[in-house]
């Protein structure tokens, strides 16, 4: 049989799982646990020739749950490393017979819990009894299935191999008895050179709000306090008209499109564009009869009959201190404008910071050749993004199919966009690692302590316990890599030339929003709302909060 081995060093399983490849024949498990259970219960011998596939562990997981890797005797488990080609290495692992026998014994104990033997309690049947009832090779096959991934992971760690894909494992000795030996060929993350990373220039929108932007916010706020007065003229965009509306298909009224004395804002586009077109220029007493296309292309057009009963125009309040005091917590228009100017500045600077990171990511990726990026790394990034997206959508009760329907994307478009983001992220990853290596950006133990401390504070956990869990799960190297890449990003941000669209130089330090100094580099799936559209001072507060939430999502990603 072929045995799956998902990449055990990834935070999540990779999309493709490797196989144990034999120079002779595949390990054959002669009796499945299900068939063994039936046979032992009945006292009949198992069929030694029946091909089976015993379960018991998900790909990449241990048969015995979350147990730590066994404490190996270095004299019993040895490994060597040699390069195979440009981005592949071969780990040759030898496991002593005593160590293998311990794994076989563990396998028999696990099998005992799965079968029932007359005269013994569940899980208490001695190994000798099981060996007499079952094929003796069953436990060894189970042991190799479960232990070889552990031996492989130990070899990865011993030689500090940065594997990016599932391995191909060739068992060369010990399938039936004696010491076990196997070779594992695995693709590793390449080290690349990135010329020109120290002379990147990015162009961003101006982070400073101009007076036109401030005036726009003032007008939006005034519009919220506008009063409606009857207008003796044709309706214009922005006017509110009172109408009797009837929408029908084949003479039958449509729900939601039939109402009397309905107030509608001309130009708002809240129903169908054709309605706004017909109402623009209409007068009181006009009866508008027309046909409009249904939003669903598969549906028949909709017939409309609209009676215009009243036209009202917005009358804005005077822009004076009295209105400013009514509309805000400020006493004068100048104080209100100053506050709006400051709020817009914070939003623009936050958007500018995100724009720099996005442009930096694109510039770094452009310095990395397509041939430098292994397909396995791209697939891993795609899987990570798909997992994170599914998790976010699931938290909102939305499935991926619903999301695609809502956004109008086809599965093919979604896959293409996912791959583009995966390629970008993989290139940025390789580039940042290259910068960290070339510039000798060292990660200190104090850096790791600080990172674990932040995580513990965020999770409400004890720092010591959390660090022990990271060590137990062998995640400290991943943390070290993340810190190294962040240091590379900081190094780049100190040297990147930033200009606005008019060529004015921008200091990155002026863009940093307090509390977001150490965000991840944007790599294709972040969005920045660079314009604030408040209807009031309170709405502007909401926009600032939205910007903060965008930053928080980037931190989590």
CSV table of C-alpha atoms in Angstrom, one decimal, residues 100-472:
chain,number,residue,atom,x,y,z
A,100,UNK,CA,12.2,0.2,16.0
A,101,UNK,CA,11.2,-2.4,18.5
A,102,UNK,CA,9.9,0.3,20.9
A,103,UNK,CA,7.8,1.7,18.0
A,104,UNK,CA,6.5,-1.8,17.2
A,105,UNK,CA,5.5,-2.2,20.9
A,106,UNK,CA,3.7,1.1,20.9
A,107,UNK,CA,1.8,-0.1,17.8
A,108,UNK,CA,0.7,-3.4,19.4
A,109,UNK,CA,-0.6,-1.4,22.4
A,110,UNK,CA,-2.6,0.8,20.0
A,111,UNK,CA,-3.9,-2.2,18.2
A,112,UNK,CA,-5.0,-3.8,21.5
A,113,UNK,CA,-7.3,-0.8,22.1
A,114,UNK,CA,-8.9,-1.4,18.7
A,115,UNK,CA,-9.7,-5.1,18.9
A,116,UNK,CA,-11.5,-7.4,21.3
A,117,UNK,CA,-10.0,-10.7,22.4
A,118,UNK,CA,-12.2,-13.2,24.2
A,119,UNK,CA,-11.1,-13.5,27.9
A,120,UNK,CA,-9.4,-10.1,28.0
A,121,UNK,CA,-10.7,-6.6,28.7
A,122,UNK,CA,-10.6,-4.1,25.8
A,123,UNK,CA,-7.0,-3.0,25.4
A,124,UNK,CA,-5.6,-5.5,27.8
A,125,UNK,CA,-4.7,-8.3,25.5
A,126,UNK,CA,-1.0,-9.2,25.7
A,127,UNK,CA,1.2,-8.7,22.7
A,128,UNK,CA,1.9,-12.4,22.4
A,129,UNK,CA,-1.8,-13.2,22.3
A,130,UNK,CA,-2.3,-10.6,19.5
A,131,UNK,CA,0.7,-11.9,17.6
A,132,UNK,CA,-0.9,-15.3,17.7
A,133,UNK,CA,-4.3,-14.1,16.5
A,134,UNK,CA,-3.1,-11.5,13.9
A,135,UNK,CA,-0.5,-11.2,11.2
A,136,UNK,CA,2.8,-10.4,13.0
A,137,UNK,CA,3.6,-7.9,10.3
A,138,UNK,CA,0.6,-5.8,11.1
A,139,UNK,CA,2.2,-3.9,14.0
A,140,UNK,CA,5.4,-3.3,12.2
A,141,UNK,CA,3.6,-1.8,9.3
A,142,UNK,CA,1.6,0.4,11.7
A,143,UNK,CA,4.8,1.3,13.5
A,144,UNK,CA,6.5,2.4,10.3
A,145,UNK,CA,3.4,4.3,9.2
A,146,UNK,CA,3.5,6.3,12.5
A,147,UNK,CA,7.2,6.4,13.4
A,148,UNK,CA,8.8,7.2,10.1
A,149,UNK,CA,7.2,10.7,9.9
A,150,UNK,CA,8.6,11.3,13.4
A,151,UNK,CA,12.1,10.1,12.4
A,152,UNK,CA,11.9,12.3,9.3
A,153,UNK,CA,10.9,15.4,11.3
A,154,UNK,CA,13.7,14.8,13.8
A,155,UNK,CA,16.2,14.7,10.9
A,156,UNK,CA,14.7,17.9,9.5
A,157,UNK,CA,15.3,19.6,12.9
A,158,UNK,CA,18.8,18.1,13.4
A,159,UNK,CA,20.0,19.5,10.1
A,160,UNK,CA,17.9,22.7,10.2
A,161,UNK,CA,16.3,22.0,6.8
A,162,UNK,CA,13.7,24.5,5.7
A,163,UNK,CA,11.4,22.1,3.8
A,164,UNK,CA,8.6,23.6,1.7
A,165,UNK,CA,6.9,20.5,0.4
A,166,UNK,CA,6.0,16.9,1.3
A,167,UNK,CA,8.9,14.5,1.0
A,168,UNK,CA,9.3,11.4,-1.1
A,169,UNK,CA,10.4,8.6,1.3
A,170,UNK,CA,12.2,5.5,0.1
A,171,UNK,CA,12.5,2.8,2.8
A,172,UNK,CA,15.7,1.0,1.9
A,173,UNK,CA,15.9,-1.5,4.8
A,174,UNK,CA,13.9,-2.9,7.7
A,175,UNK,CA,10.5,-3.3,6.2
A,176,UNK,CA,10.1,-6.7,7.7
A,177,UNK,CA,12.7,-6.9,10.5
A,178,UNK,CA,15.9,-5.4,11.8
A,179,UNK,CA,17.1,-1.8,11.8
A,180,UNK,CA,15.2,0.6,9.5
A,181,UNK,CA,16.8,2.8,6.9
A,182,UNK,CA,15.1,5.3,4.6
A,183,UNK,CA,16.0,8.2,2.3
A,184,UNK,CA,13.8,11.3,2.3
A,185,UNK,CA,14.1,13.7,-0.7
A,186,UNK,CA,12.4,17.0,0.0
A,187,UNK,CA,12.3,20.5,-1.7
A,188,UNK,CA,13.7,23.3,0.4
A,189,UNK,CA,13.3,27.1,0.3
A,190,UNK,CA,15.9,28.6,-2.0
A,191,UNK,CA,18.2,31.3,-1.0
A,192,UNK,CA,18.2,34.0,-3.7
A,193,UNK,CA,19.9,37.3,-4.4
A,194,UNK,CA,17.7,40.4,-4.9
A,195,UNK,CA,19.7,43.1,-6.6
A,196,UNK,CA,18.4,46.7,-6.2
A,197,UNK,CA,16.4,46.2,-3.0
A,198,UNK,CA,18.3,49.1,-1.4
A,199,UNK,CA,17.1,51.7,-4.0
A,200,UNK,CA,13.4,51.2,-4.2
A,201,UNK,CA,11.1,54.2,-4.8
A,202,UNK,CA,7.3,54.1,-4.3
A,203,UNK,CA,4.7,56.7,-5.3
A,204,UNK,CA,1.7,57.1,-3.0
A,205,UNK,CA,-1.3,59.6,-2.9
A,206,UNK,CA,-0.6,62.7,-0.8
A,207,UNK,CA,-1.1,62.0,2.9
A,208,UNK,CA,-2.0,65.6,3.6
A,209,UNK,CA,-5.7,66.6,3.2
A,210,UNK,CA,-6.2,69.7,1.1
A,211,UNK,CA,-8.9,72.3,1.8
A,212,UNK,CA,-11.1,70.8,-0.9
A,213,UNK,CA,-11.3,67.5,1.0
A,214,UNK,CA,-12.1,69.4,4.2
A,215,UNK,CA,-14.8,71.4,2.4
A,216,UNK,CA,-16.2,68.2,1.0
A,217,UNK,CA,-16.6,66.8,4.5
A,218,UNK,CA,-18.3,70.1,5.6
A,219,UNK,CA,-20.8,69.8,2.7
A,220,UNK,CA,-21.6,66.2,3.5
A,221,UNK,CA,-22.3,67.2,7.1
A,222,UNK,CA,-24.4,70.2,6.0
A,223,UNK,CA,-26.4,67.8,3.7
A,224,UNK,CA,-27.3,65.7,6.7
A,225,UNK,CA,-28.8,68.8,8.4
A,226,UNK,CA,-30.6,70.0,5.2
A,227,UNK,CA,-34.3,70.7,5.2
A,228,UNK,CA,-36.7,69.8,2.4
A,229,UNK,CA,-38.8,72.5,0.8
A,230,UNK,CA,-41.3,72.3,-2.0
A,231,UNK,CA,-39.8,73.3,-5.3
A,232,UNK,CA,-41.9,74.7,-8.2
A,233,UNK,CA,-39.7,73.4,-10.9
A,234,UNK,CA,-38.6,70.1,-12.7
A,235,UNK,CA,-36.8,67.6,-10.5
A,236,UNK,CA,-33.0,67.7,-10.4
A,237,UNK,CA,-30.4,65.3,-9.0
A,238,UNK,CA,-30.5,65.5,-5.2
A,239,UNK,CA,-34.2,66.4,-5.0
A,240,UNK,CA,-36.7,64.3,-3.2
A,241,UNK,CA,-39.8,63.4,-5.1
A,242,UNK,CA,-43.0,61.9,-3.8
A,243,UNK,CA,-44.3,59.3,-6.2
A,244,UNK,CA,-46.8,56.5,-6.8
A,245,UNK,CA,-44.8,53.7,-8.3
A,246,UNK,CA,-46.0,50.5,-9.9
A,247,UNK,CA,-43.6,47.9,-11.3
A,248,UNK,CA,-45.1,44.9,-13.2
A,249,UNK,CA,-44.1,41.9,-15.2
A,250,UNK,CA,-46.7,40.4,-17.6
A,251,UNK,CA,-49.3,42.7,-15.9
A,252,UNK,CA,-48.6,41.3,-12.4
A,253,UNK,CA,-47.4,43.8,-9.7
A,254,UNK,CA,-43.9,43.0,-8.3
A,255,UNK,CA,-43.3,43.0,-4.5
A,256,UNK,CA,-41.2,45.9,-3.4
A,257,UNK,CA,-41.8,47.8,-6.6
A,258,UNK,CA,-45.3,49.0,-6.0
A,259,UNK,CA,-46.1,51.7,-3.4
A,260,UNK,CA,-48.0,55.0,-3.0
A,261,UNK,CA,-46.6,58.3,-1.6
A,262,UNK,CA,-43.1,56.9,-1.8
A,263,UNK,CA,-40.3,59.5,-1.3
A,264,UNK,CA,-37.4,58.9,-3.6
A,265,UNK,CA,-34.1,60.8,-4.0
A,266,UNK,CA,-33.4,61.5,-7.6
A,267,UNK,CA,-29.9,60.3,-8.6
A,268,UNK,CA,-29.5,58.0,-5.7
A,269,UNK,CA,-29.7,54.9,-7.8
A,270,UNK,CA,-31.4,53.0,-5.0
A,271,UNK,CA,-33.7,51.0,-7.3
A,272,UNK,CA,-32.8,51.0,-11.0
A,273,UNK,CA,-30.8,53.5,-13.1
A,274,UNK,CA,-33.6,54.0,-15.6
A,275,UNK,CA,-35.9,55.3,-12.8
A,276,UNK,CA,-33.4,58.1,-12.0
A,277,UNK,CA,-33.1,58.9,-15.7
A,278,UNK,CA,-36.9,59.2,-16.1
A,279,UNK,CA,-37.4,61.2,-12.9
A,280,UNK,CA,-34.7,63.7,-13.8
A,281,UNK,CA,-36.5,66.7,-15.3
A,282,UNK,CA,-40.0,65.5,-14.4
A,283,UNK,CA,-42.7,67.8,-13.0
A,284,UNK,CA,-45.6,67.4,-10.6
A,285,UNK,CA,-48.4,65.6,-12.4
A,286,UNK,CA,-46.2,63.8,-14.9
A,287,UNK,CA,-47.1,60.2,-15.5
A,288,UNK,CA,-44.0,58.3,-16.5
A,289,UNK,CA,-44.5,55.0,-18.4
A,290,UNK,CA,-41.4,53.1,-19.4
A,291,UNK,CA,-39.6,49.7,-19.4
A,292,UNK,CA,-36.4,48.9,-17.5
A,293,UNK,CA,-34.1,45.9,-17.7
A,294,UNK,CA,-34.2,43.5,-14.8
A,295,UNK,CA,-31.0,43.4,-12.7
A,296,UNK,CA,-31.0,39.6,-13.4
A,297,UNK,CA,-30.2,39.1,-17.1
A,298,UNK,CA,-32.3,35.9,-17.1
A,299,UNK,CA,-35.4,37.8,-16.1
A,300,UNK,CA,-37.9,39.6,-18.3
A,301,UNK,CA,-37.8,43.5,-18.4
A,302,UNK,CA,-40.0,45.4,-15.8
A,303,UNK,CA,-42.8,47.7,-16.8
A,304,UNK,CA,-43.1,50.9,-14.7
A,305,UNK,CA,-45.8,53.5,-14.2
A,306,UNK,CA,-44.8,56.4,-12.0
A,307,UNK,CA,-47.0,59.4,-11.0
A,308,UNK,CA,-44.9,62.4,-9.8
A,309,UNK,CA,-46.9,64.0,-6.9
A,310,UNK,CA,-44.4,66.4,-5.3
A,311,UNK,CA,-40.9,67.8,-5.8
A,312,UNK,CA,-38.8,69.0,-2.8
A,313,UNK,CA,-35.3,70.4,-2.8
A,314,UNK,CA,-32.7,70.3,-0.1
A,315,UNK,CA,-32.0,73.6,1.6
A,316,UNK,CA,-28.6,73.5,3.3
A,317,UNK,CA,-28.1,75.3,6.6
A,318,UNK,CA,-26.0,78.5,6.7
A,319,UNK,CA,-22.3,77.7,7.2
A,320,UNK,CA,-22.0,79.7,10.4
A,321,UNK,CA,-20.9,79.2,14.0
A,322,UNK,CA,-24.5,78.6,15.1
A,323,UNK,CA,-24.8,75.6,12.8
A,324,UNK,CA,-21.4,74.3,13.8
A,325,UNK,CA,-22.4,74.3,17.4
A,326,UNK,CA,-25.6,72.4,16.6
A,327,UNK,CA,-23.9,69.8,14.3
A,328,UNK,CA,-20.8,69.1,16.5
A,329,UNK,CA,-19.2,69.6,19.8
A,330,UNK,CA,-17.4,72.7,18.5
A,331,UNK,CA,-18.4,76.3,18.9
A,332,UNK,CA,-17.2,77.7,15.6
A,333,UNK,CA,-16.8,76.6,12.0
A,334,UNK,CA,-13.1,77.0,12.1
A,335,UNK,CA,-12.8,74.7,15.1
A,336,UNK,CA,-14.9,72.1,13.3
A,337,UNK,CA,-12.8,72.4,10.2
A,338,UNK,CA,-9.6,72.1,12.2
A,339,UNK,CA,-10.9,68.9,13.8
A,340,UNK,CA,-12.0,67.5,10.4
A,341,UNK,CA,-8.6,68.4,9.0
A,342,UNK,CA,-6.8,66.5,11.8
A,343,UNK,CA,-9.1,63.4,11.4
A,344,UNK,CA,-8.7,63.3,7.7
A,345,UNK,CA,-4.9,63.6,8.2
A,346,UNK,CA,-4.9,60.6,10.4
A,347,UNK,CA,-6.9,58.6,7.9
A,348,UNK,CA,-4.8,59.7,5.0
A,349,UNK,CA,-1.6,58.9,6.8
A,350,UNK,CA,-2.9,55.5,7.8
A,351,UNK,CA,-3.8,54.8,4.2
A,352,UNK,CA,-0.4,56.2,3.0
A,353,UNK,CA,1.3,53.7,5.4
A,354,UNK,CA,-0.6,50.8,3.9
A,355,UNK,CA,0.1,52.1,0.4
A,356,UNK,CA,3.8,52.2,1.0
A,357,UNK,CA,3.7,48.6,2.2
A,358,UNK,CA,1.7,47.5,-0.8
A,359,UNK,CA,3.9,49.3,-3.2
A,360,UNK,CA,7.0,48.0,-1.4
A,361,UNK,CA,5.7,44.4,-1.8
A,362,UNK,CA,5.1,44.9,-5.5
A,363,UNK,CA,8.6,46.4,-5.9
A,364,UNK,CA,10.3,43.6,-4.1
A,365,UNK,CA,8.3,41.0,-6.0
A,366,UNK,CA,9.4,42.6,-9.3
A,367,UNK,CA,13.0,42.1,-8.3
A,368,UNK,CA,12.5,38.3,-8.0
A,369,UNK,CA,12.4,36.2,-11.1
A,370,UNK,CA,9.6,33.8,-11.8
A,371,UNK,CA,12.0,30.9,-12.1
A,372,UNK,CA,13.3,31.6,-8.6
A,373,UNK,CA,10.0,30.8,-6.9
A,374,UNK,CA,9.3,27.1,-6.4
A,375,UNK,CA,5.8,25.9,-7.3
A,376,UNK,CA,5.5,24.3,-3.9
A,377,UNK,CA,6.0,27.6,-2.1
A,378,UNK,CA,3.3,29.2,-4.3
A,379,UNK,CA,0.9,26.4,-3.5
A,380,UNK,CA,1.6,26.7,0.2
A,381,UNK,CA,0.8,30.4,0.1
A,382,UNK,CA,-2.4,29.8,-1.8
A,383,UNK,CA,-3.5,27.2,0.7
A,384,UNK,CA,-2.7,29.6,3.6
A,385,UNK,CA,-4.7,32.3,2.0
A,386,UNK,CA,-7.6,30.0,1.2
A,387,UNK,CA,-7.6,28.7,4.7
A,388,UNK,CA,-7.5,32.2,6.3
A,389,UNK,CA,-10.3,33.5,3.9
A,390,UNK,CA,-12.5,30.5,4.6
A,391,UNK,CA,-12.0,31.0,8.3
A,392,UNK,CA,-13.0,34.7,8.1
A,393,UNK,CA,-16.0,34.0,5.9
A,394,UNK,CA,-17.0,31.1,8.2
A,395,UNK,CA,-16.9,33.4,11.2
A,396,UNK,CA,-19.5,35.5,9.4
A,397,UNK,CA,-21.6,32.5,8.4
A,398,UNK,CA,-20.7,32.8,4.7
A,399,UNK,CA,-19.5,30.0,2.5
A,400,UNK,CA,-17.1,30.4,-0.3
A,401,UNK,CA,-19.8,29.8,-2.9
A,402,UNK,CA,-21.9,32.5,-1.4
A,403,UNK,CA,-18.9,34.9,-1.4
A,404,UNK,CA,-18.2,34.2,-5.1
A,405,UNK,CA,-21.9,34.8,-5.9
A,406,UNK,CA,-22.0,38.1,-4.0
A,407,UNK,CA,-18.8,39.4,-5.6
A,408,UNK,CA,-19.7,38.2,-9.1
A,409,UNK,CA,-16.5,36.2,-9.4
A,410,UNK,CA,-16.3,32.8,-11.2
A,411,UNK,CA,-14.4,30.0,-9.6
A,412,UNK,CA,-11.8,30.4,-12.4
A,413,UNK,CA,-11.4,34.1,-11.6
A,414,UNK,CA,-11.1,33.4,-7.9
A,415,UNK,CA,-8.4,30.8,-8.5
A,416,UNK,CA,-6.5,33.1,-10.8
A,417,UNK,CA,-6.6,35.9,-8.2
A,418,UNK,CA,-5.6,33.4,-5.4
A,419,UNK,CA,-2.6,32.3,-7.5
A,420,UNK,CA,-1.6,35.9,-8.2
A,421,UNK,CA,-1.6,36.6,-4.5
A,422,UNK,CA,0.3,33.4,-3.8
A,423,UNK,CA,3.0,34.3,-6.3
A,424,UNK,CA,3.3,37.8,-4.9
A,425,UNK,CA,3.5,36.5,-1.3
A,426,UNK,CA,6.1,33.9,-2.2
A,427,UNK,CA,8.3,36.4,-3.9
A,428,UNK,CA,8.1,38.8,-1.0
A,429,UNK,CA,8.9,36.0,1.4
A,430,UNK,CA,12.0,35.1,-0.5
A,431,UNK,CA,13.1,38.7,-1.0
A,432,UNK,CA,12.7,39.6,2.7
A,433,UNK,CA,14.7,36.5,3.7
A,434,UNK,CA,17.4,37.6,1.3
A,435,UNK,CA,17.6,41.1,2.7
A,436,UNK,CA,17.8,39.7,6.2
A,437,UNK,CA,20.6,37.3,5.2
A,438,UNK,CA,22.7,39.8,3.2
A,439,UNK,CA,22.3,42.6,5.7
A,440,UNK,CA,23.1,40.2,8.6
A,441,UNK,CA,19.9,41.2,10.5
A,442,UNK,CA,20.2,39.1,13.7
A,443,UNK,CA,17.3,37.8,15.7
A,444,UNK,CA,18.1,37.9,19.4
A,445,UNK,CA,16.6,35.9,22.2
A,446,UNK,CA,15.2,39.1,23.5
A,447,UNK,CA,13.3,39.6,20.3
A,448,UNK,CA,11.7,36.2,20.6
A,449,UNK,CA,10.9,36.8,24.3
A,450,UNK,CA,9.2,40.1,23.3
A,451,UNK,CA,7.2,38.4,20.5
A,452,UNK,CA,6.1,35.6,22.8
A,453,UNK,CA,5.2,38.2,25.5
A,454,UNK,CA,3.0,40.1,23.0
A,455,UNK,CA,1.3,36.8,22.1
A,456,UNK,CA,0.7,35.9,25.7
A,457,UNK,CA,-0.7,39.3,26.5
A,458,UNK,CA,-3.1,39.1,23.5
A,459,UNK,CA,-4.2,35.6,24.4
A,460,UNK,CA,-4.3,36.3,28.2
A,461,UNK,CA,-1.8,33.5,28.7
A,462,UNK,CA,1.2,33.0,31.0
A,463,UNK,CA,4.4,33.8,29.1
A,464,UNK,CA,6.4,30.9,30.4
A,465,UNK,CA,3.7,28.4,29.7
A,466,UNK,CA,3.1,29.8,26.2
A,467,UNK,CA,6.8,29.7,25.4
A,468,UNK,CA,7.0,26.1,26.5
A,469,UNK,CA,4.1,25.3,24.2
A,470,UNK,CA,5.9,27.0,21.3
A,471,UNK,CA,9.0,25.0,22.0
A,472,UNK,CA,7.0,21.8,22.4
